[in-house]
mmCIF file of N, CA, C and O in Angstrom:
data_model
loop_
_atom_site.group_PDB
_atom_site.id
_atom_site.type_symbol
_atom_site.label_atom_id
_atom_site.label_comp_id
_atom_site.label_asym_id
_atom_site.label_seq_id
_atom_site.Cartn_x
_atom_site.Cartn_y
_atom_site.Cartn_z
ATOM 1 N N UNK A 1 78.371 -1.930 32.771
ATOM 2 C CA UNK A 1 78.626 -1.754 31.350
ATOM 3 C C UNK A 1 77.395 -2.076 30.503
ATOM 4 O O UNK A 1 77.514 -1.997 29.281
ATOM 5 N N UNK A 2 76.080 -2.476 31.106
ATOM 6 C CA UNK A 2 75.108 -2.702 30.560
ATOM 7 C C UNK A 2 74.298 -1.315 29.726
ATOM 8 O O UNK A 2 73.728 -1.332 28.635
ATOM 9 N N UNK A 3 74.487 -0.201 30.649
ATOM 10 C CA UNK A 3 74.037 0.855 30.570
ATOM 11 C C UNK A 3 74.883 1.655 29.083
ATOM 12 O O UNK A 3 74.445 2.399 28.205
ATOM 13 N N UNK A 4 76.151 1.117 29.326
ATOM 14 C CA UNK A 4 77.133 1.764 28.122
ATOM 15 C C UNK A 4 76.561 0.732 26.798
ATOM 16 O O UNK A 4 76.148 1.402 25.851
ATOM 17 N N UNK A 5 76.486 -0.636 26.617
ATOM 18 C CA UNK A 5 75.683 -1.177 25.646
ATOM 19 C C UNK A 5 74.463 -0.513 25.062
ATOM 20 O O UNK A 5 74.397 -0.041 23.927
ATOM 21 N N UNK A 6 73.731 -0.525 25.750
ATOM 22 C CA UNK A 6 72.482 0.247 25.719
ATOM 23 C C UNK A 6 72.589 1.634 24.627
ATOM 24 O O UNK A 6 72.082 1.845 23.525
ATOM 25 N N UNK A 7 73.440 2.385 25.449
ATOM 26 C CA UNK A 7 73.810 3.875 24.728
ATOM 27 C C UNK A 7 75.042 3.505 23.518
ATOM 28 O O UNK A 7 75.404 4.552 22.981
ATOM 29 N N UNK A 8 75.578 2.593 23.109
ATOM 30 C CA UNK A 8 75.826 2.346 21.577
ATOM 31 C C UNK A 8 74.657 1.719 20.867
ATOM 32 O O UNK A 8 74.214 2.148 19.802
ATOM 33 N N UNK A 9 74.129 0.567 21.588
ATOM 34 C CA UNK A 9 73.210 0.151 20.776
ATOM 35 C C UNK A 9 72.209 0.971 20.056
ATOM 36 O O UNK A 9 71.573 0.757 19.024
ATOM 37 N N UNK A 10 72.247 2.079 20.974
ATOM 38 C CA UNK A 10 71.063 3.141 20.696
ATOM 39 C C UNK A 10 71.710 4.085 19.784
ATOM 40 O O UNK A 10 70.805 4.388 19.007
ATOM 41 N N UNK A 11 72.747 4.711 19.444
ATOM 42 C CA UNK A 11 73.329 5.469 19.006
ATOM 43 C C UNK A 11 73.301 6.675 19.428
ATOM 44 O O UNK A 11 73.119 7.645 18.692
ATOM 45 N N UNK A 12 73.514 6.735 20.908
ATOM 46 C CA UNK A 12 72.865 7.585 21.805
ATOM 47 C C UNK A 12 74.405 8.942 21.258
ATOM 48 O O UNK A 12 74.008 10.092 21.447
ATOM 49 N N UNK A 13 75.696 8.899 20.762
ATOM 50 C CA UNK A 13 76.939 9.342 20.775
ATOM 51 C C UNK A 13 76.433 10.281 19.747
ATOM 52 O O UNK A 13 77.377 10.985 19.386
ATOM 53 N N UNK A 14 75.421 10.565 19.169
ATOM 54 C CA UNK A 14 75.051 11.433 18.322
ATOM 55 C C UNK A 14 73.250 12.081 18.293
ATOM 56 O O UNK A 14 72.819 13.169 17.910
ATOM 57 N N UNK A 15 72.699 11.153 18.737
ATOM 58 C CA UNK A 15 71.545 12.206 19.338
ATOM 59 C C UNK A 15 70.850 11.245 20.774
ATOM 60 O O UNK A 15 70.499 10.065 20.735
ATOM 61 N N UNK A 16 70.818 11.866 21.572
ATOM 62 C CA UNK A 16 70.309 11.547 22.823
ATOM 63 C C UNK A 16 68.776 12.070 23.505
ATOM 64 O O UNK A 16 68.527 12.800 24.464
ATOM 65 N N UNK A 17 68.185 11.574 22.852
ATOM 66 C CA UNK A 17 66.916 12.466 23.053
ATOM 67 C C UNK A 17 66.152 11.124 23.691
ATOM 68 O O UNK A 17 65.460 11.411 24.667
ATOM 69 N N UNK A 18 66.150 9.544 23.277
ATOM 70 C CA UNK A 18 65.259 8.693 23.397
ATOM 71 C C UNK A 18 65.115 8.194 24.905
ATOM 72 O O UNK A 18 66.276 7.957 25.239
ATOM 73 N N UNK A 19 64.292 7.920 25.967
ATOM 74 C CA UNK A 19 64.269 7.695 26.559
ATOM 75 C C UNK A 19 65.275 6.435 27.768
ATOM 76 O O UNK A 19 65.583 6.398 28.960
ATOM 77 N N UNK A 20 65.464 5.573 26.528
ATOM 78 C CA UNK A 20 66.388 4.479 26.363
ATOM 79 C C UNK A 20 68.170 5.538 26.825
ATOM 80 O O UNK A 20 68.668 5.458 27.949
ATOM 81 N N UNK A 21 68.651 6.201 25.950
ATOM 82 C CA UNK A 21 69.535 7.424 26.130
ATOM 83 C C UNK A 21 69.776 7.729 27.289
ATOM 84 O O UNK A 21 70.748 7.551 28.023
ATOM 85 N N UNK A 22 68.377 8.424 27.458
ATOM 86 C CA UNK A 22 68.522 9.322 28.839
ATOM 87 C C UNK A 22 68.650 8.602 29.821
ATOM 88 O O UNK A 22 69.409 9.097 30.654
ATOM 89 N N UNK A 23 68.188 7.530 30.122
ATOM 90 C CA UNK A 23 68.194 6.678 31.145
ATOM 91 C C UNK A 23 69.414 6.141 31.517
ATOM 92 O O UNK A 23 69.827 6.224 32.674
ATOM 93 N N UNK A 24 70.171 5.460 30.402
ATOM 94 C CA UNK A 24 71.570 4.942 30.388
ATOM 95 C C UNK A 24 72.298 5.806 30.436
ATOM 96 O O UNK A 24 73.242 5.600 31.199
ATOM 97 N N UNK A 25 72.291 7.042 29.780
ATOM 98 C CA UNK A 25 73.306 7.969 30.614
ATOM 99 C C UNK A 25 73.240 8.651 31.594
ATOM 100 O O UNK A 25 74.218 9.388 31.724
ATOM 101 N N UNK A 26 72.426 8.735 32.430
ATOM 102 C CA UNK A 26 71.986 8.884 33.794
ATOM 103 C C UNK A 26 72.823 8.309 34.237
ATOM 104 O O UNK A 26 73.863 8.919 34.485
ATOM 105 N N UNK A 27 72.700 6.524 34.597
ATOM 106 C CA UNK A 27 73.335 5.660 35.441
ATOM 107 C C UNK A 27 74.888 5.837 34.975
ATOM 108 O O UNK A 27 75.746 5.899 35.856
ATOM 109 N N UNK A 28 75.288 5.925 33.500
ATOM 110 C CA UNK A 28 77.001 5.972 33.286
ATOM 111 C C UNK A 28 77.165 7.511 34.315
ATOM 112 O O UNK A 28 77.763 7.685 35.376
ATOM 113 N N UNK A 29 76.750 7.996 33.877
ATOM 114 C CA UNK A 29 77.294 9.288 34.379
ATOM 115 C C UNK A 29 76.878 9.404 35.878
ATOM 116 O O UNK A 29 77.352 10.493 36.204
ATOM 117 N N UNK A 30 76.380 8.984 36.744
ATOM 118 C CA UNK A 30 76.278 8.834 37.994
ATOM 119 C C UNK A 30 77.655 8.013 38.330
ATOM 120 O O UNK A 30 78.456 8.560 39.087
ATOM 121 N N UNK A 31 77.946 6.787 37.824
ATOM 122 C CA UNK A 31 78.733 6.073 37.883
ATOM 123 C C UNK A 31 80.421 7.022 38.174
ATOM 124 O O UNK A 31 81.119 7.046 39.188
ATOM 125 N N UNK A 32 80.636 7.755 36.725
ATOM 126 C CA UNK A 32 81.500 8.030 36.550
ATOM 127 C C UNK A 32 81.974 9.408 37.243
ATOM 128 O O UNK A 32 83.130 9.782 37.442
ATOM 129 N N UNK A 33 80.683 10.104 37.574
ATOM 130 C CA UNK A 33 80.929 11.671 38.643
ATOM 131 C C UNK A 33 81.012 11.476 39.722
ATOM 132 O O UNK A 33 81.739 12.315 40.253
ATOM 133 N N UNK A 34 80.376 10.295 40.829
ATOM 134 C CA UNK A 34 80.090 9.795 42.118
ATOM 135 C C UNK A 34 81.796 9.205 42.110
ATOM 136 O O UNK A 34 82.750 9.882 42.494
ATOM 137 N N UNK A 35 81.886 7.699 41.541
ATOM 138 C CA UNK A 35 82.860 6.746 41.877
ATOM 139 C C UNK A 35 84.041 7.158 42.066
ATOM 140 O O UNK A 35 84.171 8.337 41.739
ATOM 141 N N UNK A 36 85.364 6.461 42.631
ATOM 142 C CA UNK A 36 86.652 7.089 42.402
ATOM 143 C C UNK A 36 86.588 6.139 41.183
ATOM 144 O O UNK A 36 85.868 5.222 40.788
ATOM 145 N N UNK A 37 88.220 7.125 40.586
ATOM 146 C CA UNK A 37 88.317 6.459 39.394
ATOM 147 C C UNK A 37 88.677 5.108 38.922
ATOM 148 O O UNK A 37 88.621 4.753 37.744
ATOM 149 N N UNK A 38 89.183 4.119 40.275
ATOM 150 C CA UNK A 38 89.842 2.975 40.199
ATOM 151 C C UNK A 38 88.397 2.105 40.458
ATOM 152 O O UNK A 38 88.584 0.889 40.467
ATOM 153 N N UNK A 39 86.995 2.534 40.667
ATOM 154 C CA UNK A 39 85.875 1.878 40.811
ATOM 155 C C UNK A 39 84.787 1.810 39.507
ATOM 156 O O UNK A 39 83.681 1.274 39.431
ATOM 157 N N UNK A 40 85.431 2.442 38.697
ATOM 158 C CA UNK A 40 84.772 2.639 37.847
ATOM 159 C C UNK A 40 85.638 1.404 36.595
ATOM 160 O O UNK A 40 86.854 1.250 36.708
ATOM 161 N N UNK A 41 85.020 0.792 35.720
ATOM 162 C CA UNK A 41 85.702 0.405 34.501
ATOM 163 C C UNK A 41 86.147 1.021 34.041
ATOM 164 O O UNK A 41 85.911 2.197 34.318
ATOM 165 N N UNK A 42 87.343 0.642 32.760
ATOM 166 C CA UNK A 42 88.139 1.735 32.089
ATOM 167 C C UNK A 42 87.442 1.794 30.986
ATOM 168 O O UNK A 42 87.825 2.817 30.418
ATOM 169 N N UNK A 43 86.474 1.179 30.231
ATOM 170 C CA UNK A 43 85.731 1.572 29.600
ATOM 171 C C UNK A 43 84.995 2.499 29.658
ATOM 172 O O UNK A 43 85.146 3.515 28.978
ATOM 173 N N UNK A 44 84.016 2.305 30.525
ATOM 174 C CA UNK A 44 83.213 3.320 30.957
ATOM 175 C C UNK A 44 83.821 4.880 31.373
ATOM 176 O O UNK A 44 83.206 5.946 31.389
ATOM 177 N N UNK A 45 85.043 4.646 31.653
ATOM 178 C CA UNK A 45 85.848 5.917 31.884
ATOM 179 C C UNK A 45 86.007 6.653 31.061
ATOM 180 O O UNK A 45 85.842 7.872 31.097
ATOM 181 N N UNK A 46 86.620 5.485 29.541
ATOM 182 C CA UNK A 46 87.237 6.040 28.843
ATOM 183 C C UNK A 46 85.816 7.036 27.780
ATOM 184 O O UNK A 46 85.766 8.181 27.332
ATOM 185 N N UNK A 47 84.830 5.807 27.752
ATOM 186 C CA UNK A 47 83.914 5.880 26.670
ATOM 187 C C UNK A 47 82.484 6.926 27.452
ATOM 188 O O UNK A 47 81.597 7.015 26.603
ATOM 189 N N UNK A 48 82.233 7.400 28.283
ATOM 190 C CA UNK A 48 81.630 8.284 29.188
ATOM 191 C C UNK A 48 81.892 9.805 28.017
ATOM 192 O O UNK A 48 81.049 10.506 27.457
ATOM 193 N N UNK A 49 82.805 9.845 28.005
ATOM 194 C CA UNK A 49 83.062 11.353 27.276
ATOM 195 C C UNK A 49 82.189 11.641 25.624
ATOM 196 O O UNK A 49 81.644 12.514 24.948
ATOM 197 N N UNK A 50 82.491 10.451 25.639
ATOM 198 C CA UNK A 50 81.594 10.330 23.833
ATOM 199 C C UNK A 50 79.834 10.830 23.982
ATOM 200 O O UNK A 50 79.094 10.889 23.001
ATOM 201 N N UNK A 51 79.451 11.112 25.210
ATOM 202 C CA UNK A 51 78.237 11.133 25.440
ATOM 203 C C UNK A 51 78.113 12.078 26.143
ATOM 204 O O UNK A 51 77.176 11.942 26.929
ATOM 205 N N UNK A 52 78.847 13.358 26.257
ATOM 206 C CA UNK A 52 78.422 14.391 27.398
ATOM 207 C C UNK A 52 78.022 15.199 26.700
ATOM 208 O O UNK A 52 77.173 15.946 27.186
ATOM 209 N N UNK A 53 78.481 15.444 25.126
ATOM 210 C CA UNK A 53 77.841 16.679 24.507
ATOM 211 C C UNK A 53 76.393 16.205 23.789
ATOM 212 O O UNK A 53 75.411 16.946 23.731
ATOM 213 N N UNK A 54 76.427 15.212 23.400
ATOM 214 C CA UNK A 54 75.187 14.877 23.055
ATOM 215 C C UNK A 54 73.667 14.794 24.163
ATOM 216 O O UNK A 54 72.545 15.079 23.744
ATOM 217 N N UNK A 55 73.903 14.431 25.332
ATOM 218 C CA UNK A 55 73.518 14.334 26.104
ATOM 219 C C UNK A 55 73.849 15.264 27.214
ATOM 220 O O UNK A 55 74.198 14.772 28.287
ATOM 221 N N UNK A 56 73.776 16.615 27.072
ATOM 222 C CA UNK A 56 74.355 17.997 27.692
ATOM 223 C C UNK A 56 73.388 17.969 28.547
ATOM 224 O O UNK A 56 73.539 18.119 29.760
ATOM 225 N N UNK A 57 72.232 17.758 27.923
ATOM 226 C CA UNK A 57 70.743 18.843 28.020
ATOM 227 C C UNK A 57 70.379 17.906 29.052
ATOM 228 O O UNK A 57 69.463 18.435 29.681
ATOM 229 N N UNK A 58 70.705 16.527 29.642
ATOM 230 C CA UNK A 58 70.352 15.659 30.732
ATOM 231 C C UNK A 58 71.088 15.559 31.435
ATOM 232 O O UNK A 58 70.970 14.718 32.327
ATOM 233 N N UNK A 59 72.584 16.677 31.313
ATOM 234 C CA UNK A 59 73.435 15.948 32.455
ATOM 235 C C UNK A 59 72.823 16.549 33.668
ATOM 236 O O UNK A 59 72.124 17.561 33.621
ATOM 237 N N UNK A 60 73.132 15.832 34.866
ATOM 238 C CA UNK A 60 72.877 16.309 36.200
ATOM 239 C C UNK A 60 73.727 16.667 37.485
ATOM 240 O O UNK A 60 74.426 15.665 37.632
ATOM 241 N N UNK A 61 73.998 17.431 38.349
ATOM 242 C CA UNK A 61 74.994 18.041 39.109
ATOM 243 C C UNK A 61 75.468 16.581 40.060
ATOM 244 O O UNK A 61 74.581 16.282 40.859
ATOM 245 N N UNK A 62 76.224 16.004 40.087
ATOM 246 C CA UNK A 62 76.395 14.145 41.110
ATOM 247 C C UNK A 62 77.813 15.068 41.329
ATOM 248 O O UNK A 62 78.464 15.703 40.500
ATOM 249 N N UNK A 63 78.021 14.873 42.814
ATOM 250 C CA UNK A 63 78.972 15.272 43.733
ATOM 251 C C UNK A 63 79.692 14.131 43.977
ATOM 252 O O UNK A 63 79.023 13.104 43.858
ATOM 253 N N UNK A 64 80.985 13.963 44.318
ATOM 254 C CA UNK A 64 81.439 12.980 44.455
ATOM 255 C C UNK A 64 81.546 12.755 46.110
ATOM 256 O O UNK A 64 81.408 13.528 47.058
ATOM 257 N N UNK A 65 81.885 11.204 45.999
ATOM 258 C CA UNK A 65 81.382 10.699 47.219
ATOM 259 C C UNK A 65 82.785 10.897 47.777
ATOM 260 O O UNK A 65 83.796 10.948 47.077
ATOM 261 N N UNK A 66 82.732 11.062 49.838
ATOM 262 C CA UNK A 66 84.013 11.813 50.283
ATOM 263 C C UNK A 66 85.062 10.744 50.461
ATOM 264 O O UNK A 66 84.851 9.651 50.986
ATOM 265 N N UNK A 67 86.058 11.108 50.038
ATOM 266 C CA UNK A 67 87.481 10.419 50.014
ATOM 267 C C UNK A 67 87.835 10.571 51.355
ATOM 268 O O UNK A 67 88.079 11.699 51.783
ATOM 269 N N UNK A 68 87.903 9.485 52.155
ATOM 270 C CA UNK A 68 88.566 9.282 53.355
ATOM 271 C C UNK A 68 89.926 9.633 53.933
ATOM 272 O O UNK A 68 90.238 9.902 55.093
ATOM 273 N N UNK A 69 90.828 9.545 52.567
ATOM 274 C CA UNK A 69 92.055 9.333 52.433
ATOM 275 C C UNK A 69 92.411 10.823 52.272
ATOM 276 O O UNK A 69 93.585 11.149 52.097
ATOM 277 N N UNK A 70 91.385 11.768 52.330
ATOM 278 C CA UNK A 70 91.403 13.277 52.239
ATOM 279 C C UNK A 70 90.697 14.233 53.783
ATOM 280 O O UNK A 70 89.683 13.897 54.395
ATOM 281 N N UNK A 71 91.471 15.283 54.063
ATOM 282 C CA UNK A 71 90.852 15.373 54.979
ATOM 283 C C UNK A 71 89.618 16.086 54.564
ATOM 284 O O UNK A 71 89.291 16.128 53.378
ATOM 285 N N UNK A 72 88.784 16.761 55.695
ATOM 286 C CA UNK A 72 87.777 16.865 55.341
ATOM 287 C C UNK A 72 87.863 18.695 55.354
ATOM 288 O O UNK A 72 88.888 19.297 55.674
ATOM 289 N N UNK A 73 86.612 19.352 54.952
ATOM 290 C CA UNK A 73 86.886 20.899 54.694
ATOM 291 C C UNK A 73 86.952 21.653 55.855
ATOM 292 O O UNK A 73 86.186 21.187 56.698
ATOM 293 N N UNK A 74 87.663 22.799 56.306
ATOM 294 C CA UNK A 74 86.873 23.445 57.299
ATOM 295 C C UNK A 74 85.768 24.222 57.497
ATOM 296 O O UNK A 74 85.505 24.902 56.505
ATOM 297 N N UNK A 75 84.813 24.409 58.687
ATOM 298 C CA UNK A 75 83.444 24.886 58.578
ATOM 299 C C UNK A 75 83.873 25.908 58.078
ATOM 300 O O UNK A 75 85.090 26.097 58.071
ATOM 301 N N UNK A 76 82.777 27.068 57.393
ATOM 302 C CA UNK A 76 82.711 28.133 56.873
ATOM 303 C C UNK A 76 82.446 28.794 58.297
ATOM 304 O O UNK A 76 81.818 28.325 59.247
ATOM 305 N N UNK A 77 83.202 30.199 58.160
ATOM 306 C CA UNK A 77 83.008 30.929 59.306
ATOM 307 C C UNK A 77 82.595 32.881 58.373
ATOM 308 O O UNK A 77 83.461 33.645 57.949
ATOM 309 N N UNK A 78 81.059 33.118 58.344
ATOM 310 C CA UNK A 78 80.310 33.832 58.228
ATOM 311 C C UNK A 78 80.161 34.942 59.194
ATOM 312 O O UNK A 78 79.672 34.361 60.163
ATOM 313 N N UNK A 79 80.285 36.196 59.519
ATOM 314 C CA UNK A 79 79.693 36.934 60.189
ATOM 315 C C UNK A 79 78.325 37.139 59.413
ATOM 316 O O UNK A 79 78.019 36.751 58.286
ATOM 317 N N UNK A 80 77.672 37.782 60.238
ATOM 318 C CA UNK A 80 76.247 38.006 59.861
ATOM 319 C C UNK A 80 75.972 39.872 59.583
ATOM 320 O O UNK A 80 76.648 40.805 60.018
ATOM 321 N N UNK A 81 74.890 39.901 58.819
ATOM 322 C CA UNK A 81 74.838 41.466 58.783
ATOM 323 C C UNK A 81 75.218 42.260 57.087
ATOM 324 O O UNK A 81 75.074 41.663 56.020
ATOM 325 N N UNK A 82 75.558 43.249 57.184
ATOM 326 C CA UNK A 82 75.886 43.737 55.815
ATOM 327 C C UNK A 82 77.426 43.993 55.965
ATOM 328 O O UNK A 82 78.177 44.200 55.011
ATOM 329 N N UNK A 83 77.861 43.945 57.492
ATOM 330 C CA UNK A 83 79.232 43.764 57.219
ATOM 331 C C UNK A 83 80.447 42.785 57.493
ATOM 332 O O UNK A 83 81.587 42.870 57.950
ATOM 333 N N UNK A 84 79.592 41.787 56.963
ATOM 334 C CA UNK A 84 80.242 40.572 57.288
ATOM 335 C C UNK A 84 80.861 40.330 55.593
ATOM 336 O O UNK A 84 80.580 40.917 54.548
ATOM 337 N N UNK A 85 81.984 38.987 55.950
ATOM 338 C CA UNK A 85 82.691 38.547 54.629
ATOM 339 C C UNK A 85 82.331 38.729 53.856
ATOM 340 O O UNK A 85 82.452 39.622 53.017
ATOM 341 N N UNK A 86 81.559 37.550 54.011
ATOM 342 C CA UNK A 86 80.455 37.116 52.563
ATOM 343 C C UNK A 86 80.069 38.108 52.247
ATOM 344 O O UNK A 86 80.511 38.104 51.098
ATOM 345 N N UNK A 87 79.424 39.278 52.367
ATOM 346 C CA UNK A 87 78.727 40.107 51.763
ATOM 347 C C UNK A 87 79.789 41.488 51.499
ATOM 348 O O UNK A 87 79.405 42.357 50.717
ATOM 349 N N UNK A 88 81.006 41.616 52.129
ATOM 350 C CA UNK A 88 81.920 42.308 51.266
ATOM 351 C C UNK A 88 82.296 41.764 50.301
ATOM 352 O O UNK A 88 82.861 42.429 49.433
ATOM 353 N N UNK A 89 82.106 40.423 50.149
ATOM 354 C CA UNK A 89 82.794 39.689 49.169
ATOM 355 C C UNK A 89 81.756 39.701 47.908
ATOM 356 O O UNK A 89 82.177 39.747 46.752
ATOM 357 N N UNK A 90 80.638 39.666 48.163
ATOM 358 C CA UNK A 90 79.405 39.883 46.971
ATOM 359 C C UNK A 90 79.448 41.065 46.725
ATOM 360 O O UNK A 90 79.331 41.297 45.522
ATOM 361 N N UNK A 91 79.629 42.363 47.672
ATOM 362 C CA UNK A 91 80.062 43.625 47.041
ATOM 363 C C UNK A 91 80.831 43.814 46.198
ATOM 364 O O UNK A 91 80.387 44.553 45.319
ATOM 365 N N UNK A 92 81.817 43.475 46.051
ATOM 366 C CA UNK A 92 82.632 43.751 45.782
ATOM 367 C C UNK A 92 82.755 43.106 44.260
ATOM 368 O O UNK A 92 83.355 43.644 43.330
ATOM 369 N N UNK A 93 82.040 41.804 44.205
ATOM 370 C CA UNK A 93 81.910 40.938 43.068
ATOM 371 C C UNK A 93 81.121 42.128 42.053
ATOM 372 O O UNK A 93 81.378 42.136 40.849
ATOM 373 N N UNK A 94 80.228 43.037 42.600
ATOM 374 C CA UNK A 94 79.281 43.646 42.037
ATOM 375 C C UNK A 94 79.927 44.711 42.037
ATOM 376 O O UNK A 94 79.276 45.354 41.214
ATOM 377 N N UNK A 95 80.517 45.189 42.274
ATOM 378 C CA UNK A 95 81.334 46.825 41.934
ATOM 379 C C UNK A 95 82.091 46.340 40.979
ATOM 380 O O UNK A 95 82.247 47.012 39.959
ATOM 381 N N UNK A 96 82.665 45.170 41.109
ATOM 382 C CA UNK A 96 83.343 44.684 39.543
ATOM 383 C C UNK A 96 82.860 44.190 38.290
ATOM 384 O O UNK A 96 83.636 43.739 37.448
ATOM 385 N N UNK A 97 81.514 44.252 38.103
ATOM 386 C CA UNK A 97 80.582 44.284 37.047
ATOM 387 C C UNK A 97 80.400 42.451 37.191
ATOM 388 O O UNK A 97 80.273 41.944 36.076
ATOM 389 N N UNK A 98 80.377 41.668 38.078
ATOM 390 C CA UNK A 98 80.674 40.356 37.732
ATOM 391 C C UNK A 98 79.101 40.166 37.385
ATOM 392 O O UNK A 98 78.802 39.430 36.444
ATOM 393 N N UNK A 99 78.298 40.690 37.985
ATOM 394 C CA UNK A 99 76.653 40.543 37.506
ATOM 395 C C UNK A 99 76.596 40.457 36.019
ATOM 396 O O UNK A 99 75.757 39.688 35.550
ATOM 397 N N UNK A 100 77.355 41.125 35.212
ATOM 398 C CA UNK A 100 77.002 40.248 33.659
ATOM 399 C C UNK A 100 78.234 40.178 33.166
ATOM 400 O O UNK A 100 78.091 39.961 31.962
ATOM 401 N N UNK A 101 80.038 40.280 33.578
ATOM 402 C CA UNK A 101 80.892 39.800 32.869
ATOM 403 C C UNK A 101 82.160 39.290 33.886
ATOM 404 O O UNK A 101 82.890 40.111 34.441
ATOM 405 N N UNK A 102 82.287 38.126 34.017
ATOM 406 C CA UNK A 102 83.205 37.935 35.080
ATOM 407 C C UNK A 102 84.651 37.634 34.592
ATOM 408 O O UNK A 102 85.327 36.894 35.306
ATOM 409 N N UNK A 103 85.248 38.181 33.337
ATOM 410 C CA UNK A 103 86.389 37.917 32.917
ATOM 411 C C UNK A 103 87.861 38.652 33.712
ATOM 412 O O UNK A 103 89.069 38.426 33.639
ATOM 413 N N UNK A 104 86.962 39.668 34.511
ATOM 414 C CA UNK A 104 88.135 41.150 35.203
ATOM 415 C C UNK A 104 88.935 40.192 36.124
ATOM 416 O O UNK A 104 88.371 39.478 36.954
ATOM 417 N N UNK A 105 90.198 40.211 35.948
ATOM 418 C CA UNK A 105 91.214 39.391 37.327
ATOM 419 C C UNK A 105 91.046 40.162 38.599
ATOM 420 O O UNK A 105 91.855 40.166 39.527
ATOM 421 N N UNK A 106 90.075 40.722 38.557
ATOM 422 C CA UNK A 106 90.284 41.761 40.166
ATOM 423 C C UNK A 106 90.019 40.923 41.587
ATOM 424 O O UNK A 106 90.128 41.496 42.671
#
């Protein structure tokens, strides 16, 4: 919660540009995209959101860490070539114009 001090003290909830900012919302937001939610404070849970639009332009892609209590995915199974899945499946994305509008339910 040091990091969440920091980003009020700073008034980071309305412009986030200062180094001080970026830094502290780095670590909240690592915190809060990585952790489950019962590891995280409820502050920081709650108060995390006040800072995503201001601080858009620094957020960073944090995957969350794997839940045990979940199983795990199955491998991807790819043929290779031009007539394999995947690449009917990108065809097909592209016969449906998804290259510049992906709103079509097709």
């Amino acid at each position: 919660t040091d990091a969440l001090s920091a980003l009020q003290a700073e008034g980071c909830s309305t412009e986030c540009e200062s180094d001080i900012c970026i830094k502290n919302f780095a670590i909240i937001q690592i915190h809060h995209d990585y952790c489950f939610d019962d590891e995280v404070p409820t502050v920081l849970e709650a108060e995390f959101h006040d800072y995503e639009g201001p601080c858009a332009e620094h957020n960073c892609v944090i995957y969350r860490k794997r839940d045990p209590s979940k199983p795990d995915c199955p491998d991807s199974v790819c043929t290779t070539g031009t007539t394999g899945a995947g690449n009917a499946a990108y065809v097909g994305l592209i016969a449906d114009g998804c290259a510049s509008d992906c709103s079509a339910a097709s």
